Amino acid sequence: MDYETREKLPPTKQEREAKKEQARKDAETALVARKKADDAFRANFERLKAERRARESRAREAAETKS
């Protein structure tokens, strides 16, 4: 029997379960990483928004003082 004509055997029940478990662990890891990235993005977004509001407030106060 050569390699070209050999058929691949179907996975055993244990192999299928192990593959499902590995896929579940990979998905869980990906979700944790995604949540961490989303949290970092949100924190940075809020920080930048606060800086922008403070800058606008200072500019508004400076304009009122000049008037």
mmCIF file with all atom_site columns, N, CA and C in Angstrom:
data_model
loop_
_atom_site.group_PDB
_atom_site.id
_atom_site.type_symbol
_atom_site.label_atom_id
_atom_site.label_alt_id
_atom_site.label_comp_id
_atom_site.label_asym_id
_atom_site.label_entity_id
_atom_site.label_seq_id
_atom_site.pdbx_PDB_ins_code
_atom_site.Cartn_x
_atom_site.Cartn_y
_atom_site.Cartn_z
_atom_site.occupancy
_atom_site.B_iso_or_equiv
_atom_site.pdbx_formal_charge
_atom_site.auth_seq_id
_atom_site.auth_comp_id
_atom_site.auth_asym_id
_atom_site.auth_atom_id
_atom_site.pdbx_PDB_model_num
ATOM 1   N N  . MET A 1 1  ? 0.841   -1.174 0.000  1.00 0.00 ? 1  MET A N  1
ATOM 2   C CA . MET A 1 1  ? 0.000   0.000  0.000  1.00 0.00 ? 1  MET A CA 1
ATOM 3   C C  . MET A 1 1  ? 0.889   1.241  0.000  1.00 0.00 ? 1  MET A C  1
ATOM 4   N N  . ASP A 1 2  ? 0.724   2.116  -0.995 1.00 0.00 ? 2  ASP A N  1
ATOM 5   C CA . ASP A 1 2  ? 1.523   3.341  -0.993 1.00 0.00 ? 2  ASP A CA 1
ATOM 6   C C  . ASP A 1 2  ? 0.797   4.442  -0.248 1.00 0.00 ? 2  ASP A C  1
ATOM 7   N N  . TYR A 1 3  ? 1.545   5.495  -0.036 1.00 0.00 ? 3  TYR A N  1
ATOM 8   C CA . TYR A 1 3  ? 1.000   6.625  0.703  1.00 0.00 ? 3  TYR A CA 1
ATOM 9   C C  . TYR A 1 3  ? -0.095  7.337  -0.089 1.00 0.00 ? 3  TYR A C  1
ATOM 10  N N  . GLU A 1 4  ? -0.007  7.296  -1.397 1.00 0.00 ? 4  GLU A N  1
ATOM 11  C CA . GLU A 1 4  ? -0.976  8.004  -2.232 1.00 0.00 ? 4  GLU A CA 1
ATOM 12  C C  . GLU A 1 4  ? -2.356  7.372  -2.180 1.00 0.00 ? 4  GLU A C  1
ATOM 13  N N  . THR A 1 5  ? -2.430  6.073  -1.981 1.00 0.00 ? 5  THR A N  1
ATOM 14  C CA . THR A 1 5  ? -3.723  5.406  -2.002 1.00 0.00 ? 5  THR A CA 1
ATOM 15  C C  . THR A 1 5  ? -4.255  5.102  -0.605 1.00 0.00 ? 5  THR A C  1
ATOM 16  N N  . ARG A 1 6  ? -3.457  5.359  0.426  1.00 0.00 ? 6  ARG A N  1
ATOM 17  C CA . ARG A 1 6  ? -3.894  5.060  1.781  1.00 0.00 ? 6  ARG A CA 1
ATOM 18  C C  . ARG A 1 6  ? -4.984  6.047  2.199  1.00 0.00 ? 6  ARG A C  1
ATOM 19  N N  . GLU A 1 7  ? -6.046  5.521  2.733  1.00 0.00 ? 7  GLU A N  1
ATOM 20  C CA . GLU A 1 7  ? -7.124  6.374  3.218  1.00 0.00 ? 7  GLU A CA 1
ATOM 21  C C  . GLU A 1 7  ? -6.879  6.699  4.680  1.00 0.00 ? 7  GLU A C  1
ATOM 22  N N  . LYS A 1 8  ? -7.256  7.897  5.041  1.00 0.00 ? 8  LYS A N  1
ATOM 23  C CA . LYS A 1 8  ? -7.087  8.317  6.413  1.00 0.00 ? 8  LYS A CA 1
ATOM 24  C C  . LYS A 1 8  ? -8.195  7.698  7.253  1.00 0.00 ? 8  LYS A C  1
ATOM 25  N N  . LEU A 1 9  ? -7.814  7.139  8.387  1.00 0.00 ? 9  LEU A N  1
ATOM 26  C CA . LEU A 1 9  ? -8.794  6.534  9.266  1.00 0.00 ? 9  LEU A CA 1
ATOM 27  C C  . LEU A 1 9  ? -9.582  7.629  9.974  1.00 0.00 ? 9  LEU A C  1
ATOM 28  N N  . PRO A 1 10 ? -10.860 7.391  10.215 1.00 0.00 ? 10 PRO A N  1
ATOM 29  C CA . PRO A 1 10 ? -11.644 8.401  10.941 1.00 0.00 ? 10 PRO A CA 1
ATOM 30  C C  . PRO A 1 10 ? -11.135 8.513  12.378 1.00 0.00 ? 10 PRO A C  1
ATOM 31  N N  . PRO A 1 11 ? -11.237 9.691  12.958 1.00 0.00 ? 11 PRO A N  1
ATOM 32  C CA . PRO A 1 11 ? -10.743 9.866  14.327 1.00 0.00 ? 11 PRO A CA 1
ATOM 33  C C  . PRO A 1 11 ? -11.562 9.053  15.324 1.00 0.00 ? 11 PRO A C  1
ATOM 34  N N  . THR A 1 12 ? -10.887 8.628  16.361 1.00 0.00 ? 12 THR A N  1
ATOM 35  C CA . THR A 1 12 ? -11.577 7.871  17.402 1.00 0.00 ? 12 THR A CA 1
ATOM 36  C C  . THR A 1 12 ? -12.390 8.838  18.266 1.00 0.00 ? 12 THR A C  1
ATOM 37  N N  . LYS A 1 13 ? -13.228 8.281  19.112 1.00 0.00 ? 13 LYS A N  1
ATOM 38  C CA . LYS A 1 13 ? -14.050 9.106  19.990 1.00 0.00 ? 13 LYS A CA 1
ATOM 39  C C  . LYS A 1 13 ? -13.156 9.950  20.905 1.00 0.00 ? 13 LYS A C  1
ATOM 40  N N  . GLN A 1 14 ? -12.097 9.364  21.407 1.00 0.00 ? 14 GLN A N  1
ATOM 41  C CA . GLN A 1 14 ? -11.170 10.095 22.282 1.00 0.00 ? 14 GLN A CA 1
ATOM 42  C C  . GLN A 1 14 ? -10.499 11.243 21.528 1.00 0.00 ? 14 GLN A C  1
ATOM 43  N N  . GLU A 1 15 ? -10.112 11.000 20.284 1.00 0.00 ? 15 GLU A N  1
ATOM 44  C CA . GLU A 1 15 ? -9.486  12.053 19.480 1.00 0.00 ? 15 GLU A CA 1
ATOM 45  C C  . GLU A 1 15 ? -10.468 13.189 19.209 1.00 0.00 ? 15 GLU A C  1
ATOM 46  N N  . ARG A 1 16 ? -11.719 12.839 18.906 1.00 0.00 ? 16 ARG A N  1
ATOM 47  C CA . ARG A 1 16 ? -12.734 13.868 18.663 1.00 0.00 ? 16 ARG A CA 1
ATOM 48  C C  . ARG A 1 16 ? -12.977 14.702 19.916 1.00 0.00 ? 16 ARG A C  1
ATOM 49  N N  . GLU A 1 17 ? -13.076 14.022 21.068 1.00 0.00 ? 17 GLU A N  1
ATOM 50  C CA . GLU A 1 17 ? -13.298 14.737 22.329 1.00 0.00 ? 17 GLU A CA 1
ATOM 51  C C  . GLU A 1 17 ? -12.105 15.629 22.664 1.00 0.00 ? 17 GLU A C  1
ATOM 52  N N  . ALA A 1 18 ? -10.903 15.127 22.429 1.00 0.00 ? 18 ALA A N  1
ATOM 53  C CA . ALA A 1 18 ? -9.702  15.921 22.706 1.00 0.00 ? 18 ALA A CA 1
ATOM 54  C C  . ALA A 1 18 ? -9.654  17.145 21.796 1.00 0.00 ? 18 ALA A C  1
ATOM 55  N N  . LYS A 1 19 ? -10.046 16.976 20.542 1.00 0.00 ? 19 LYS A N  1
ATOM 56  C CA . LYS A 1 19 ? -10.053 18.089 19.602 1.00 0.00 ? 19 LYS A CA 1
ATOM 57  C C  . LYS A 1 19 ? -11.086 19.140 20.021 1.00 0.00 ? 19 LYS A C  1
ATOM 58  N N  . LYS A 1 20 ? -12.272 18.685 20.454 1.00 0.00 ? 20 LYS A N  1
ATOM 59  C CA . LYS A 1 20 ? -13.314 19.604 20.920 1.00 0.00 ? 20 LYS A CA 1
ATOM 60  C C  . LYS A 1 20 ? -12.835 20.363 22.156 1.00 0.00 ? 20 LYS A C  1
ATOM 61  N N  . GLU A 1 21 ? -12.218 19.667 23.082 1.00 0.00 ? 21 GLU A N  1
ATOM 62  C CA . GLU A 1 21 ? -11.721 20.292 24.305 1.00 0.00 ? 21 GLU A CA 1
ATOM 63  C C  . GLU A 1 21 ? -10.643 21.327 23.981 1.00 0.00 ? 21 GLU A C  1
ATOM 64  N N  . GLN A 1 22 ? -9.753  20.995 23.051 1.00 0.00 ? 22 GLN A N  1
ATOM 65  C CA . GLN A 1 22 ? -8.702  21.936 22.656 1.00 0.00 ? 22 GLN A CA 1
ATOM 66  C C  . GLN A 1 22 ? -9.305  23.167 21.983 1.00 0.00 ? 22 GLN A C  1
ATOM 67  N N  . ALA A 1 23 ? -10.310 22.953 21.148 1.00 0.00 ? 23 ALA A N  1
ATOM 68  C CA . ALA A 1 23 ? -10.982 24.077 20.485 1.00 0.00 ? 23 ALA A CA 1
ATOM 69  C C  . ALA A 1 23 ? -11.669 24.961 21.516 1.00 0.00 ? 23 ALA A C  1
ATOM 70  N N  . ARG A 1 24 ? -12.275 24.357 22.545 1.00 0.00 ? 24 ARG A N  1
ATOM 71  C CA . ARG A 1 24 ? -12.931 25.120 23.603 1.00 0.00 ? 24 ARG A CA 1
ATOM 72  C C  . ARG A 1 24 ? -11.906 25.954 24.377 1.00 0.00 ? 24 ARG A C  1
ATOM 73  N N  . LYS A 1 25 ? -10.771 25.349 24.700 1.00 0.00 ? 25 LYS A N  1
ATOM 74  C CA . LYS A 1 25 ? -9.716  26.075 25.422 1.00 0.00 ? 25 LYS A CA 1
ATOM 75  C C  . LYS A 1 25 ? -9.166  27.222 24.575 1.00 0.00 ? 25 LYS A C  1
ATOM 76  N N  . ASP A 1 26 ? -8.975  26.966 23.283 1.00 0.00 ? 26 ASP A N  1
ATOM 77  C CA . ASP A 1 26 ? -8.474  28.013 22.384 1.00 0.00 ? 26 ASP A CA 1
ATOM 78  C C  . ASP A 1 26 ? -9.461  29.175 22.294 1.00 0.00 ? 26 ASP A C  1
ATOM 79  N N  . ALA A 1 27 ? -10.746 28.852 22.206 1.00 0.00 ? 27 ALA A N  1
ATOM 80  C CA . ALA A 1 27 ? -11.774 29.890 22.120 1.00 0.00 ? 27 ALA A CA 1
ATOM 81  C C  . ALA A 1 27 ? -11.819 30.692 23.417 1.00 0.00 ? 27 ALA A C  1
ATOM 82  N N  . GLU A 1 28 ? -11.704 30.012 24.542 1.00 0.00 ? 28 GLU A N  1
ATOM 83  C CA . GLU A 1 28 ? -11.718 30.682 25.840 1.00 0.00 ? 28 GLU A CA 1
ATOM 84  C C  . GLU A 1 28 ? -10.524 31.630 25.960 1.00 0.00 ? 28 GLU A C  1
ATOM 85  N N  . THR A 1 29 ? -9.359  31.177 25.531 1.00 0.00 ? 29 THR A N  1
ATOM 86  C CA . THR A 1 29 ? -8.152  32.008 25.561 1.00 0.00 ? 29 THR A CA 1
ATOM 87  C C  . THR A 1 29 ? -8.317  33.223 24.652 1.00 0.00 ? 29 THR A C  1
ATOM 88  N N  . ALA A 1 30 ? -8.892  33.008 23.488 1.00 0.00 ? 30 ALA A N  1
ATOM 89  C CA . ALA A 1 30 ? -9.107  34.110 22.549 1.00 0.00 ? 30 ALA A CA 1
ATOM 90  C C  . ALA A 1 30 ? -10.093 35.126 23.120 1.00 0.00 ? 30 ALA A C  1
ATOM 91  N N  . LEU A 1 31 ? -11.134 34.651 23.802 1.00 0.00 ? 31 LEU A N  1
ATOM 92  C CA . LEU A 1 31 ? -12.108 35.562 24.402 1.00 0.00 ? 31 LEU A CA 1
ATOM 93  C C  . LEU A 1 31 ? -11.476 36.393 25.513 1.00 0.00 ? 31 LEU A C  1
ATOM 94  N N  . VAL A 1 32 ? -10.635 35.769 26.313 1.00 0.00 ? 32 VAL A N  1
ATOM 95  C CA . VAL A 1 32 ? -9.963  36.498 27.394 1.00 0.00 ? 32 VAL A CA 1
ATOM 96  C C  . VAL A 1 32 ? -9.048  37.571 26.800 1.00 0.00 ? 32 VAL A C  1
ATOM 97  N N  . ALA A 1 33 ? -8.305  37.217 25.761 1.00 0.00 ? 33 ALA A N  1
ATOM 98  C CA . ALA A 1 33 ? -7.413  38.187 25.115 1.00 0.00 ? 33 ALA A CA 1
ATOM 99  C C  . ALA A 1 33 ? -8.219  39.321 24.488 1.00 0.00 ? 33 ALA A C  1
ATOM 100 N N  . ARG A 1 34 ? -9.339  38.993 23.875 1.00 0.00 ? 34 ARG A N  1
ATOM 101 C CA . ARG A 1 34 ? -10.174 40.017 23.247 1.00 0.00 ? 34 ARG A CA 1
ATOM 102 C C  . ARG A 1 34 ? -10.745 40.977 24.291 1.00 0.00 ? 34 ARG A C  1
ATOM 103 N N  . LYS A 1 35 ? -11.206 40.416 25.417 1.00 0.00 ? 35 LYS A N  1
ATOM 104 C CA . LYS A 1 35 ? -11.755 41.254 26.486 1.00 0.00 ? 35 LYS A CA 1
ATOM 105 C C  . LYS A 1 35 ? -10.671 42.176 27.050 1.00 0.00 ? 35 LYS A C  1
ATOM 106 N N  . LYS A 1 36 ? -9.485  41.652 27.207 1.00 0.00 ? 36 LYS A N  1
ATOM 107 C CA . LYS A 1 36 ? -8.375  42.453 27.723 1.00 0.00 ? 36 LYS A CA 1
ATOM 108 C C  . LYS A 1 36 ? -8.061  43.605 26.764 1.00 0.00 ? 36 LYS A C  1
ATOM 109 N N  . ALA A 1 37 ? -8.045  43.318 25.474 1.00 0.00 ? 37 ALA A N  1
ATOM 110 C CA . ALA A 1 37 ? -7.784  44.351 24.470 1.00 0.00 ? 37 ALA A CA 1
ATOM 111 C C  . ALA A 1 37 ? -8.912  45.381 24.449 1.00 0.00 ? 37 ALA A C  1
ATOM 112 N N  . ASP A 1 38 ? -10.151 44.908 24.545 1.00 0.00 ? 38 ASP A N  1
ATOM 113 C CA . ASP A 1 38 ? -11.299 45.828 24.568 1.00 0.00 ? 38 ASP A CA 1
ATOM 114 C C  . ASP A 1 38 ? -11.259 46.740 25.789 1.00 0.00 ? 38 ASP A C  1
ATOM 115 N N  . ASP A 1 39 ? -10.905 46.167 26.943 1.00 0.00 ? 39 ASP A N  1
ATOM 116 C CA . ASP A 1 39 ? -10.821 46.965 28.169 1.00 0.00 ? 39 ASP A CA 1
ATOM 117 C C  . ASP A 1 39 ? -9.724  48.026 28.053 1.00 0.00 ? 39 ASP A C  1
ATOM 118 N N  . ALA A 1 40 ? -8.583  47.648 27.486 1.00 0.00 ? 40 ALA A N  1
ATOM 119 C CA . ALA A 1 40 ? -7.486  48.604 27.306 1.00 0.00 ? 40 ALA A CA 1
ATOM 120 C C  . ALA A 1 40 ? -7.902  49.709 26.338 1.00 0.00 ? 40 ALA A C  1
ATOM 121 N N  . PHE A 1 41 ? -8.586  49.346 25.270 1.00 0.00 ? 41 PHE A N  1
ATOM 122 C CA . PHE A 1 41 ? -9.059  50.332 24.306 1.00 0.00 ? 41 PHE A CA 1
ATOM 123 C C  . PHE A 1 41 ? -10.026 51.310 24.965 1.00 0.00 ? 41 PHE A C  1
ATOM 124 N N  . ARG A 1 42 ? -10.981 50.779 25.722 1.00 0.00 ? 42 ARG A N  1
ATOM 125 C CA . ARG A 1 42 ? -11.981 51.622 26.382 1.00 0.00 ? 42 ARG A CA 1
ATOM 126 C C  . ARG A 1 42 ? -11.320 52.576 27.379 1.00 0.00 ? 42 ARG A C  1
ATOM 127 N N  . ALA A 1 43 ? -10.357 52.074 28.147 1.00 0.00 ? 43 ALA A N  1
ATOM 128 C CA . ALA A 1 43 ? -9.667  52.917 29.126 1.00 0.00 ? 43 ALA A CA 1
ATOM 129 C C  . ALA A 1 43 ? -8.910  54.044 28.424 1.00 0.00 ? 43 ALA A C  1
ATOM 130 N N  . ASN A 1 44 ? -8.241  53.719 27.344 1.00 0.00 ? 44 ASN A N  1
ATOM 131 C CA . ASN A 1 44 ? -7.504  54.735 26.596 1.00 0.00 ? 44 ASN A CA 1
ATOM 132 C C  . ASN A 1 44 ? -8.461  55.740 25.974 1.00 0.00 ? 44 ASN A C  1
ATOM 133 N N  . PHE A 1 45 ? -9.574  55.267 25.448 1.00 0.00 ? 45 PHE A N  1
ATOM 134 C CA . PHE A 1 45 ? -10.579 56.141 24.843 1.00 0.00 ? 45 PHE A CA 1
ATOM 135 C C  . PHE A 1 45 ? -11.111 57.132 25.874 1.00 0.00 ? 45 PHE A C  1
ATOM 136 N N  . GLU A 1 46 ? -11.440 56.632 27.063 1.00 0.00 ? 46 GLU A N  1
ATOM 137 C CA . GLU A 1 46 ? -11.958 57.497 28.114 1.00 0.00 ? 46 GLU A CA 1
ATOM 138 C C  . GLU A 1 46 ? -10.904 58.506 28.574 1.00 0.00 ? 46 GLU A C  1
ATOM 139 N N  . ARG A 1 47 ? -9.651  58.078 28.660 1.00 0.00 ? 47 ARG A N  1
ATOM 140 C CA . ARG A 1 47 ? -8.570  58.989 29.049 1.00 0.00 ? 47 ARG A CA 1
ATOM 141 C C  . ARG A 1 47 ? -8.425  60.109 28.031 1.00 0.00 ? 47 ARG A C  1
ATOM 142 N N  . LEU A 1 48 ? -8.427  59.758 26.760 1.00 0.00 ? 48 LEU A N  1
ATOM 143 C CA . LEU A 1 48 ? -8.293  60.762 25.705 1.00 0.00 ? 48 LEU A CA 1
ATOM 144 C C  . LEU A 1 48 ? -9.490  61.710 25.686 1.00 0.00 ? 48 LEU A C  1
ATOM 145 N N  . LYS A 1 49 ? -10.685 61.171 25.930 1.00 0.00 ? 49 LYS A N  1
ATOM 146 C CA . LYS A 1 49 ? -11.883 62.000 25.955 1.00 0.00 ? 49 LYS A CA 1
ATOM 147 C C  . LYS A 1 49 ? -11.796 63.012 27.099 1.00 0.00 ? 49 LYS A C  1
ATOM 148 N N  . ALA A 1 50 ? -11.331 62.558 28.261 1.00 0.00 ? 50 ALA A N  1
ATOM 149 C CA . ALA A 1 50 ? -11.196 63.462 29.404 1.00 0.00 ? 50 ALA A CA 1
ATOM 150 C C  . ALA A 1 50 ? -10.157 64.552 29.113 1.00 0.00 ? 50 ALA A C  1
ATOM 151 N N  . GLU A 1 51 ? -9.049  64.175 28.477 1.00 0.00 ? 51 GLU A N  1
ATOM 152 C CA . GLU A 1 51 ? -8.024  65.159 28.117 1.00 0.00 ? 51 GLU A CA 1
ATOM 153 C C  . GLU A 1 51 ? -8.576  66.189 27.131 1.00 0.00 ? 51 GLU A C  1
ATOM 154 N N  . ARG A 1 52 ? -9.345  65.720 26.162 1.00 0.00 ? 52 ARG A N  1
ATOM 155 C CA . ARG A 1 52 ? -9.923  66.625 25.165 1.00 0.00 ? 52 ARG A CA 1
ATOM 156 C C  . ARG A 1 52 ? -10.901 67.598 25.823 1.00 0.00 ? 52 ARG A C  1
ATOM 157 N N  . ARG A 1 53 ? -11.744 67.106 26.714 1.00 0.00 ? 53 ARG A N  1
ATOM 158 C CA . ARG A 1 53 ? -12.699 67.976 27.410 1.00 0.00 ? 53 ARG A CA 1
ATOM 159 C C  . ARG A 1 53 ? -11.977 69.010 28.269 1.00 0.00 ? 53 ARG A C  1
ATOM 160 N N  . ALA A 1 54 ? -10.906 68.600 28.939 1.00 0.00 ? 54 ALA A N  1
ATOM 161 C CA . ALA A 1 54 ? -10.146 69.538 29.767 1.00 0.00 ? 54 ALA A CA 1
ATOM 162 C C  . ALA A 1 54 ? -9.498  70.611 28.895 1.00 0.00 ? 54 ALA A C  1
ATOM 163 N N  . ARG A 1 55 ? -8.971  70.201 27.759 1.00 0.00 ? 55 ARG A N  1
ATOM 164 C CA . ARG A 1 55 ? -8.338  71.138 26.830 1.00 0.00 ? 55 ARG A CA 1
ATOM 165 C C  . ARG A 1 55 ? -9.365  72.143 26.308 1.00 0.00 ? 55 ARG A C  1
ATOM 166 N N  . GLU A 1 56 ? -10.532 71.638 25.927 1.00 0.00 ? 56 GLU A N  1
ATOM 167 C CA . GLU A 1 56 ? -11.598 72.519 25.423 1.00 0.00 ? 56 GLU A CA 1
ATOM 168 C C  . GLU A 1 56 ? -12.071 73.474 26.519 1.00 0.00 ? 56 GLU A C  1
ATOM 169 N N  . SER A 1 57 ? -12.158 72.987 27.728 1.00 0.00 ? 57 SER A N  1
ATOM 170 C CA . SER A 1 57 ? -12.585 73.822 28.849 1.00 0.00 ? 57 SER A CA 1
ATOM 171 C C  . SER A 1 57 ? -11.576 74.940 29.104 1.00 0.00 ? 57 SER A C  1
ATOM 172 N N  . ARG A 1 58 ? -10.286 74.602 29.080 1.00 0.00 ? 58 ARG A N  1
ATOM 173 C CA . ARG A 1 58 ? -9.242  75.623 29.266 1.00 0.00 ? 58 ARG A CA 1
ATOM 174 C C  . ARG A 1 58 ? -9.275  76.654 28.148 1.00 0.00 ? 58 ARG A C  1
ATOM 175 N N  . ALA A 1 59 ? -9.506  76.202 26.918 1.00 0.00 ? 59 ALA A N  1
ATOM 176 C CA . ALA A 1 59 ? -9.556  77.119 25.778 1.00 0.00 ? 59 ALA A CA 1
ATOM 177 C C  . ALA A 1 59 ? -10.773 78.042 25.920 1.00 0.00 ? 59 ALA A C  1
ATOM 178 N N  . ARG A 1 60 ? -11.902 77.484 26.355 1.00 0.00 ? 60 ARG A N  1
ATOM 179 C CA . ARG A 1 60 ? -13.102 78.286 26.556 1.00 0.00 ? 60 ARG A CA 1
ATOM 180 C C  . ARG A 1 60 ? -12.885 79.346 27.646 1.00 0.00 ? 60 ARG A C  1
ATOM 181 N N  . GLU A 1 61 ? -12.251 78.929 28.746 1.00 0.00 ? 61 GLU A N  1
ATOM 182 C CA . GLU A 1 61 ? -11.976 79.872 29.843 1.00 0.00 ? 61 GLU A CA 1
ATOM 183 C C  . GLU A 1 61 ? -11.006 80.973 29.398 1.00 0.00 ? 61 GLU A C  1
ATOM 184 N N  . ALA A 1 62 ? -10.006 80.599 28.599 1.00 0.00 ? 62 ALA A N  1
ATOM 185 C CA . ALA A 1 62 ? -9.043  81.586 28.109 1.00 0.00 ? 62 ALA A CA 1
ATOM 186 C C  . ALA A 1 62 ? -9.742  82.582 27.183 1.00 0.00 ? 62 ALA A C  1
ATOM 187 N N  . ALA A 1 63 ? -10.672 82.104 26.361 1.00 0.00 ? 63 ALA A N  1
ATOM 188 C CA . ALA A 1 63 ? -11.408 82.990 25.457 1.00 0.00 ? 63 ALA A CA 1
ATOM 189 C C  . ALA A 1 63 ? -12.307 83.933 26.243 1.00 0.00 ? 63 ALA A C  1
ATOM 190 N N  . GLU A 1 64 ? -12.920 83.431 27.297 1.00 0.00 ? 64 GLU A N  1
ATOM 191 C CA . GLU A 1 64 ? -13.769 84.289 28.129 1.00 0.00 ? 64 GLU A CA 1
ATOM 192 C C  . GLU A 1 64 ? -12.956 85.346 28.865 1.00 0.00 ? 64 GLU A C  1
ATOM 193 N N  . THR A 1 65 ? -11.745 84.985 29.289 1.00 0.00 ? 65 THR A N  1
ATOM 194 C CA . THR A 1 65 ? -10.870 85.912 30.005 1.00 0.00 ? 65 THR A CA 1
ATOM 195 C C  . THR A 1 65 ? -10.404 87.041 29.082 1.00 0.00 ? 65 THR A C  1
ATOM 196 N N  . LYS A 1 66 ? -10.130 86.719 27.824 1.00 0.00 ? 66 LYS A N  1
ATOM 197 C CA . LYS A 1 66 ? -9.674  87.735 26.858 1.00 0.00 ? 66 LYS A CA 1
ATOM 198 C C  . LYS A 1 66 ? -10.790 88.691 26.502 1.00 0.00 ? 66 LYS A C  1
ATOM 199 N N  . SER A 1 67 ? -12.007 88.249 26.549 1.00 0.00 ? 67 SER A N  1
ATOM 200 C CA . SER A 1 67 ? -13.140 89.088 26.133 1.00 0.00 ? 67 SER A CA 1
ATOM 201 C C  . SER A 1 67 ? -13.456 90.180 27.115 1.00 0.00 ? 67 SER A C  1
#
